[in-house]
Coordinates of C-alpha atoms and ligand atoms in Angstrom, one line a residue:
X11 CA 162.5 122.8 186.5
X12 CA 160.2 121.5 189.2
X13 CA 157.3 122.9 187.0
X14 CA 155.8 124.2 190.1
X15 CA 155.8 121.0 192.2
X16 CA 158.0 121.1 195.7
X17 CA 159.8 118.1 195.2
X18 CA 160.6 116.4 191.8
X19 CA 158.6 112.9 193.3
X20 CA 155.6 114.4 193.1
X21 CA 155.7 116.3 190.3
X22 CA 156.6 112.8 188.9
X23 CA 153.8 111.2 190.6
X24 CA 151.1 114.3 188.2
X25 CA 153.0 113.3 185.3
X26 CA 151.9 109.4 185.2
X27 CA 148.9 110.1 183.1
X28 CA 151.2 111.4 180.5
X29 CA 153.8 108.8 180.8
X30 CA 151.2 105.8 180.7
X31 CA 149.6 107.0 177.9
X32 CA 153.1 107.6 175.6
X33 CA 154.0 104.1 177.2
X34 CA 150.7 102.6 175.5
X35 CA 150.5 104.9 172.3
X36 CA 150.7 102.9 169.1
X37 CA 151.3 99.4 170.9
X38 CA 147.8 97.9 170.0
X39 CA 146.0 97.8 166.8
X40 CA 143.0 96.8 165.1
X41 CA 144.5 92.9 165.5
X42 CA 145.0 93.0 169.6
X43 CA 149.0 93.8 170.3
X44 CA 151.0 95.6 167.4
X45 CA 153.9 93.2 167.5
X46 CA 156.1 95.3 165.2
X47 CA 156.0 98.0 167.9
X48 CA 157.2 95.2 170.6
X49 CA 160.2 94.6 168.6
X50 CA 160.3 90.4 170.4
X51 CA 161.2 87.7 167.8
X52 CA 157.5 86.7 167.0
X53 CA 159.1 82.9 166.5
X54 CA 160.4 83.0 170.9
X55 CA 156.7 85.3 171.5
X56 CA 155.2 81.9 169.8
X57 CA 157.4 79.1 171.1
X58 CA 158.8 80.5 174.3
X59 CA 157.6 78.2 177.0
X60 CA 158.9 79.7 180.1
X61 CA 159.8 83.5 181.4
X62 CA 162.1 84.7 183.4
X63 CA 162.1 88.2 184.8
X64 CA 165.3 89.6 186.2
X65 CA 165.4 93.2 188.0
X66 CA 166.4 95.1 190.9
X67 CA 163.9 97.3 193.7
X68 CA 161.2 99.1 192.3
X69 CA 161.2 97.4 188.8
X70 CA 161.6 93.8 190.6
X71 CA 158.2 94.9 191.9
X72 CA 157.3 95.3 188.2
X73 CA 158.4 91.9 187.5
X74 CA 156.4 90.3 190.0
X75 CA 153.0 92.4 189.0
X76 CA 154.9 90.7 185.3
X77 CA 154.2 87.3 186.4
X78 CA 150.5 87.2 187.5
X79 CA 149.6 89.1 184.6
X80 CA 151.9 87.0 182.1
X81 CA 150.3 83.3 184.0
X82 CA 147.3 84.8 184.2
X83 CA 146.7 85.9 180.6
X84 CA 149.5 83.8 178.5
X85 CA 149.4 81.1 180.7
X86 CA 153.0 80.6 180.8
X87 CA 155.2 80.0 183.8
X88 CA 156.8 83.0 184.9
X89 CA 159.8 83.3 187.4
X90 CA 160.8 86.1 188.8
X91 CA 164.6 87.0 190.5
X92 CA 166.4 89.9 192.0
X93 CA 169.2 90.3 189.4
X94 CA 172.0 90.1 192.2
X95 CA 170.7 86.7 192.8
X96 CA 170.3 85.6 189.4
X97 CA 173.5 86.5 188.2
X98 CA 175.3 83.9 190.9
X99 CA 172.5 80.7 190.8
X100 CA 173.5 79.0 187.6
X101 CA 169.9 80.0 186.3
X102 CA 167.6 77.2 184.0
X103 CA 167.3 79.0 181.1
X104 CA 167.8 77.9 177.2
X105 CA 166.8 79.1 173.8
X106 CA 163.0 78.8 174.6
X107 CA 163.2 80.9 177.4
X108 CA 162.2 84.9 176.8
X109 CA 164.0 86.7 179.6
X110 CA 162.5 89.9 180.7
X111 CA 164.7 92.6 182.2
X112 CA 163.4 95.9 183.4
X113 CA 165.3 98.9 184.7
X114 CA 164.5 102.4 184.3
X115 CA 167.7 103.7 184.2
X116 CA 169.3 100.4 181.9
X117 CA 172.3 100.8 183.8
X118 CA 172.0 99.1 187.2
X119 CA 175.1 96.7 187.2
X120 CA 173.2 93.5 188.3
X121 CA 170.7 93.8 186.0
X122 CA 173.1 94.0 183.2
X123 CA 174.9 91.1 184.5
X124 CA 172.2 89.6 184.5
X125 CA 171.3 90.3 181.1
X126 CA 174.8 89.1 179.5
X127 CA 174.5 85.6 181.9
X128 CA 171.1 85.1 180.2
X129 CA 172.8 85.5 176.5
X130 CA 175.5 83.4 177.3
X131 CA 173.2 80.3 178.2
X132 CA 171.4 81.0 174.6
X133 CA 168.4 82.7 176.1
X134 CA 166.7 86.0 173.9
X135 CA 166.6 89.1 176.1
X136 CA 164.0 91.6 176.1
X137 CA 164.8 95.2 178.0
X138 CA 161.9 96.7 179.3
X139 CA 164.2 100.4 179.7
X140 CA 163.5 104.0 180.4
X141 CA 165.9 105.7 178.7
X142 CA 167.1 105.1 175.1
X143 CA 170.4 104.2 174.2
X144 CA 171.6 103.0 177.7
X145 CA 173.5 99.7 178.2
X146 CA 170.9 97.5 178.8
X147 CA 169.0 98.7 176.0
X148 CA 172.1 98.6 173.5
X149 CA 172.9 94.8 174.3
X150 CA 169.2 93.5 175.0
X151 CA 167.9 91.7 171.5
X152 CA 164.9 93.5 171.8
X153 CA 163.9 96.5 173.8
X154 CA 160.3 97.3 175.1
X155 CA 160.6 101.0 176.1
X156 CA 158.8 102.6 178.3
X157 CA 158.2 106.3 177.8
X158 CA 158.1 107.8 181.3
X159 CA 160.5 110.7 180.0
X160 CA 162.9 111.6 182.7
X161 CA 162.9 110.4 186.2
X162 CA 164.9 112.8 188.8
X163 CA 163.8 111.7 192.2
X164 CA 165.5 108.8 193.3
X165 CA 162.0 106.9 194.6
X166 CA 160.8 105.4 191.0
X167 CA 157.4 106.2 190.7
X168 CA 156.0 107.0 187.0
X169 CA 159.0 104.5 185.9
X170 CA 156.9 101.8 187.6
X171 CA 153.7 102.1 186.5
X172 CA 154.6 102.6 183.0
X173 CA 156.8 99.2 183.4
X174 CA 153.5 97.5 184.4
X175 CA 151.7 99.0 181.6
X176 CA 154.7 97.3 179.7
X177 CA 154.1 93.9 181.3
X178 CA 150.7 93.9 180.2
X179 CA 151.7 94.6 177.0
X180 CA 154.2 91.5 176.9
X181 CA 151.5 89.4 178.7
X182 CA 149.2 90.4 175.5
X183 CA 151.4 89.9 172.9
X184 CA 152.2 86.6 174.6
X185 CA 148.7 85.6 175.2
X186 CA 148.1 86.5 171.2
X187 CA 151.0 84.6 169.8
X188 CA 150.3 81.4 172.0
X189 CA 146.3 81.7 171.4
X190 CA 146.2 81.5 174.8
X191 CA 143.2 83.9 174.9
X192 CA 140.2 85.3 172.2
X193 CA 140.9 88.1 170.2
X194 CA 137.9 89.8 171.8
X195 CA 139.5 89.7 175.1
X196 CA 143.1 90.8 174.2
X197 CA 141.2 93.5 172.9
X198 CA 139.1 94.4 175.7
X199 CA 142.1 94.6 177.8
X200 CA 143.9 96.7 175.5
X201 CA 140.9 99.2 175.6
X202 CA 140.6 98.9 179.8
X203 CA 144.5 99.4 179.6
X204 CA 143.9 103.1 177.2
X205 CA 141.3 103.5 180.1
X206 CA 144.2 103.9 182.8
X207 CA 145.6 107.1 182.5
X208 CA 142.2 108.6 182.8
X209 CA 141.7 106.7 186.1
X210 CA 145.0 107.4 187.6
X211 CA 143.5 111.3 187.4
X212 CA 141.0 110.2 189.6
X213 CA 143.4 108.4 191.8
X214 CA 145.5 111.5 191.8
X215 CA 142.3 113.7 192.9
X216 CA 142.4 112.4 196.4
X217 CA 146.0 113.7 197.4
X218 CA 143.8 115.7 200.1
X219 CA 142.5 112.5 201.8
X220 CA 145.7 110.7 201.7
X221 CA 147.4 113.8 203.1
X222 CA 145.4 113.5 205.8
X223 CA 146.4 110.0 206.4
X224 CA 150.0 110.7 206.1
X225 CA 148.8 112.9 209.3
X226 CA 148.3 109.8 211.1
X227 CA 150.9 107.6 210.4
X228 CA 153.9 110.2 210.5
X229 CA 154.3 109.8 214.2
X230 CA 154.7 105.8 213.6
X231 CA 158.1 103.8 213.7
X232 CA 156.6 100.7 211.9
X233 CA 153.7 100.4 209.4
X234 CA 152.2 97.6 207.2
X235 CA 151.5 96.9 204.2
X236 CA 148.7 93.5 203.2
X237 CA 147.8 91.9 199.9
X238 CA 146.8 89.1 198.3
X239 CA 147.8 87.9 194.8
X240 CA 148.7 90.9 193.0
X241 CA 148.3 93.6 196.1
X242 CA 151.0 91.2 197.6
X243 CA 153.1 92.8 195.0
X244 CA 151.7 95.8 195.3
X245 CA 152.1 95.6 198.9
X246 CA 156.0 95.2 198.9
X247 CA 156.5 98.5 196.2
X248 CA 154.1 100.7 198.6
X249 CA 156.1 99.1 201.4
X250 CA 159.7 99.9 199.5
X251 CA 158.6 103.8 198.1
X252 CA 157.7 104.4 201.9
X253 CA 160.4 103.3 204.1
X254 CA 163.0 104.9 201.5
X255 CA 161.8 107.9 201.6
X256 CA 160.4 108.5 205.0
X257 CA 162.4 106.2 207.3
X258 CA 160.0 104.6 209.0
X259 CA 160.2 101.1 209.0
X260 CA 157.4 99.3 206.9
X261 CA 157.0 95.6 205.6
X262 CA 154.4 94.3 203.6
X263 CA 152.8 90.7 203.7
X264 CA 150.8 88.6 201.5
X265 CA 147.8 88.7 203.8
X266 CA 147.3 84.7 204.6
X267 CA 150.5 85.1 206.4
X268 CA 149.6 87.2 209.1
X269 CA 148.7 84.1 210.9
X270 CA 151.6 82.6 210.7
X271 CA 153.8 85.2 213.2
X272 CA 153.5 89.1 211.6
X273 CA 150.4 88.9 213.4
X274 CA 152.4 88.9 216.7
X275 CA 153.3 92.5 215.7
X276 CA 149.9 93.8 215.4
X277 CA 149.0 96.1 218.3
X278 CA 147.2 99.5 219.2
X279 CA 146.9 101.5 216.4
X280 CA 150.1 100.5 214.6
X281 CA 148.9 101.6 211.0
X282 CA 148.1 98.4 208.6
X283 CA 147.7 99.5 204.8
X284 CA 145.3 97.2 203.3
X285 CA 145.2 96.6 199.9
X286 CA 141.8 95.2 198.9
X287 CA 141.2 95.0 194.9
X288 CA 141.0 91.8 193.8
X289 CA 137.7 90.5 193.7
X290 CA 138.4 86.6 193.5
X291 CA 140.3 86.9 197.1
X292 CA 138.0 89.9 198.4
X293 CA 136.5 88.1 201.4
X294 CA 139.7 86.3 201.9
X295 CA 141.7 89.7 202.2
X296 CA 138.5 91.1 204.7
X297 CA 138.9 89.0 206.8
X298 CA 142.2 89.6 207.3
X299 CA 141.5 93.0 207.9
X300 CA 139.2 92.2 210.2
X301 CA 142.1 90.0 211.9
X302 CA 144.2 92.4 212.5
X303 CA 141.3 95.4 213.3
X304 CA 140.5 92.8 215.9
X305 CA 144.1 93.8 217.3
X306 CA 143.2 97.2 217.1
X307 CA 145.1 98.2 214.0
X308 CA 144.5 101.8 212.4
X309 CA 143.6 100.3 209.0
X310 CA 144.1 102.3 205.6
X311 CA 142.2 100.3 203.0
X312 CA 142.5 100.5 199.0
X313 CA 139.6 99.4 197.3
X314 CA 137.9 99.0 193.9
X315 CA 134.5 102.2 193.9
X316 CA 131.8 100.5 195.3
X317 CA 132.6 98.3 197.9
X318 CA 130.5 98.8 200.3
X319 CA 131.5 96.1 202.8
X320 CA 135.5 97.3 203.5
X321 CA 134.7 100.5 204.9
X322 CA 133.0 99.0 208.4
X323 CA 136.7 97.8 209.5
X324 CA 138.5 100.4 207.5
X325 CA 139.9 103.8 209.1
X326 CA 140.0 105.0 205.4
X327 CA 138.9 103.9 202.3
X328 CA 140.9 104.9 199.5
X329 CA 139.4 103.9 196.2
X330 CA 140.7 103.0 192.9
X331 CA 138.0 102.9 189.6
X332 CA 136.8 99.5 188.1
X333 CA 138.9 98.2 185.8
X334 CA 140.0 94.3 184.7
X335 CA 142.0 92.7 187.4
X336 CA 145.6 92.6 186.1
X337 CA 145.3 96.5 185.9
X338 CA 144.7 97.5 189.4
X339 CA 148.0 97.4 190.6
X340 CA 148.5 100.7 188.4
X341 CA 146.2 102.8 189.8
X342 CA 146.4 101.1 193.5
X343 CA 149.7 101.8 193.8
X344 CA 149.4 105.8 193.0
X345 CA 147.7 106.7 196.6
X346 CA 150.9 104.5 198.0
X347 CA 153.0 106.9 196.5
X348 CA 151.1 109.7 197.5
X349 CA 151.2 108.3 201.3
X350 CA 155.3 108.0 201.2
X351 CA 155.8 111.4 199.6
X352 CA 153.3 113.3 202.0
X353 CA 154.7 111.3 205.2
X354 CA 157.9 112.2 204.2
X355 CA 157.3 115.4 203.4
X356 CA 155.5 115.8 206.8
X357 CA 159.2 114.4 208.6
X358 CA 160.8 116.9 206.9
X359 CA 163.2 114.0 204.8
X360 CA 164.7 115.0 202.1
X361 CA 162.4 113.5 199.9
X362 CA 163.9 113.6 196.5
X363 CA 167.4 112.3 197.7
X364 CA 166.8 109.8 200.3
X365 CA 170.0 109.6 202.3
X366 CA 172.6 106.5 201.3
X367 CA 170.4 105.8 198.0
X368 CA 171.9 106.8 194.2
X369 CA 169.9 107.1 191.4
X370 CA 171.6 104.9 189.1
X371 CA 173.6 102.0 191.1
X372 CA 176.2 101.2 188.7
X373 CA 178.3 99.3 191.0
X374 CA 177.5 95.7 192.4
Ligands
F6R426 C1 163.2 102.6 194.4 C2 164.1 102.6 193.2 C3 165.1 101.5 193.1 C4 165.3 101.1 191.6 C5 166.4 100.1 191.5 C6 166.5 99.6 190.0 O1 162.3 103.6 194.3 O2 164.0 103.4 192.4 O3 164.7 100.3 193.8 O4 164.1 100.6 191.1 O5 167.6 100.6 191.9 O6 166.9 100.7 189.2 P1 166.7 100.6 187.6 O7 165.3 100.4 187.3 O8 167.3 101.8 187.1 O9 167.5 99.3 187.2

């Protein structure tokens, strides 16, 4: 049932070409986003003046790759919370607020606490669910489904980025219903988004190089993760898929904060992943790398093709293809995956079933 794969994860990890492109089949049309497909009360898509995102781990990760891409696009202020949070803070929501929860399994019992607080304040709540006919889905008011298929392996991995894929399709449909951005450019999103799955191939095609890498950092007790703006995000799920699968202790920081004490933990060849995709904060994120290469970090960069400059104060470069900045995270995020499951792999964890963690966490 492993299809030939060692470890579910990975064979998980091959499948996200498949699962992005069911995820984005049939969502857009000749007008931008096919809002019948999205299911949302186009009256709260059009008046909604605030989102909240609710969701636990991995798919809080999603949430927070949601909100640059639902600002960004829509314009619209996005908040973000850990469901186990939400649930107990007396949230600001009301009627105009569209609450976004995601969980792959639609049975993790914050999240659906979460989703039945939201109702009770009057807020509509859209599921953003991997599997059809589960909880959250059945008392969400609308459900955005993502189409992953399956996901065994406790570390989420194609679950993820087809929940992105899904945020960008909210951010769209958002964007269109609030006019919040030309026609032309929902629609040349929409086409860099049918782009993806083709690129995360490409991605996929260095497993030998990051292999490699996972060489180096195997040995290591800590490791780093740095972003800004959206890497940040980024950042924290490479940060999250590696420490629960291979043990080693990792943390990831929004890059401008290394100053301001991480930096104190920088030292001989402790390994710092760098990720390094968003043009408007490029020079800003290099020189952070160059901060802490100045402390003689081991530095693992991600990058978009072609730039030229990261690769003097990189270790390795692993590089993503162009595409439009709120899509990066989906294919920067694959060699992060990659680096977990071969480090784990390479400390002989058991990588599919992470000790202490359960699949679906149905109790609080
Ligand atoms: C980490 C992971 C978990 C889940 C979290 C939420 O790899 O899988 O952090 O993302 O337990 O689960 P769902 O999405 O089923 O609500």
């Amino acid at each position: 049932e492993k299809g030939g794969y060692d470890h579910f994860m990975i064979k998980e990890i091959y499948e996200q070409p498949k699962a992005l492109r069911d995820t984005i089949k049939g969502r857009f049309n000749e007008d931008g986003v096919n809002l019948d497909e999205i299911g949302i009360d186009k009256e709260l898509l059009t008046k909604a003046n605030k989102v909240v995102i609710v969701a636990c781990g991995t798919a809080y990760h999603a949430g927070l790759v949601g909100k640059y891409v639902i600002e960004n696009l829509a314009r619209i202020p996005v908040e973000v919370d850990i469901a186990s949070e939400f649930r107990y803070r007396n949230p600001l929501i009301n009627k105009k607020t569209l609450v976004i929860v995601v969980s792959q399994s639609g049975e993790t019992a914050d999240t659906l606490a979460a989703l039945r607080e939201a109702q009770s304040k009057g807020a509509k709540v859209l599921a953003v669910t991997n599997v059809v006919g589960s909880t959250i889905a059945r008392e969400a008011d609308s459900v955005l489904y993502t189409w992953a298929g399956p996901e065994i392996a406790v570390a989420s991995t194609k679950a993820y980025t087809t929940q992105l894929a899904a945020m960008i399709t909210v951010a769209l449909a958002l964007a269109q219903c609030q006019c919040a951005l030309p026609c032309s450019e929902i629609k040349a999103i929409a086409e860099s988004l049918k782009a993806i799955p083709g690129q995360v191939e490409t991605v996929l095609a260095q497993a030998d190089k990051v292999k490699e890498i996972s060489e180096q950092i195997k040995g290591w007790d800590d490791v780093f993760f740095i972003g800004r703006s959206i890497d940040y995000a980024v950042a924290l799920e490479g940060s999250l898929k590696l420490k629960e699968i291979s043990y080693i202790h990792a943390e990831a920081y929004a890059a401008g904060e290394l100053k301001h004490g991480t930096l104190a933990l920088i030292t001989d060849n402790i390994p710092v992943i760098a990720l390094a995709t968003q043009e408007q904060v490029l020079d800003k994120t290099v020189s952070n790398i160059q901060e802490v290469k100045a402390r003689d970090a081991y530095v693992i960069a991600v990058a978009q093709e072609g730039n030229k400059e990261i690769g003097k104060f990189a270790e390795h470069v692993l590089t993503i293809p162009r595409t439009h900045a709120a899509l990066t995270p989906i294919l920067a995020v694959v060699p992060l995956q990659m680096l977990a499951y071969y480090t784990a792999v390479a400390r002989e964890c058991d990588v599919d079933k992470p000790r202490n963690l359960a699949k679906s966490v149905t109790v609080e």
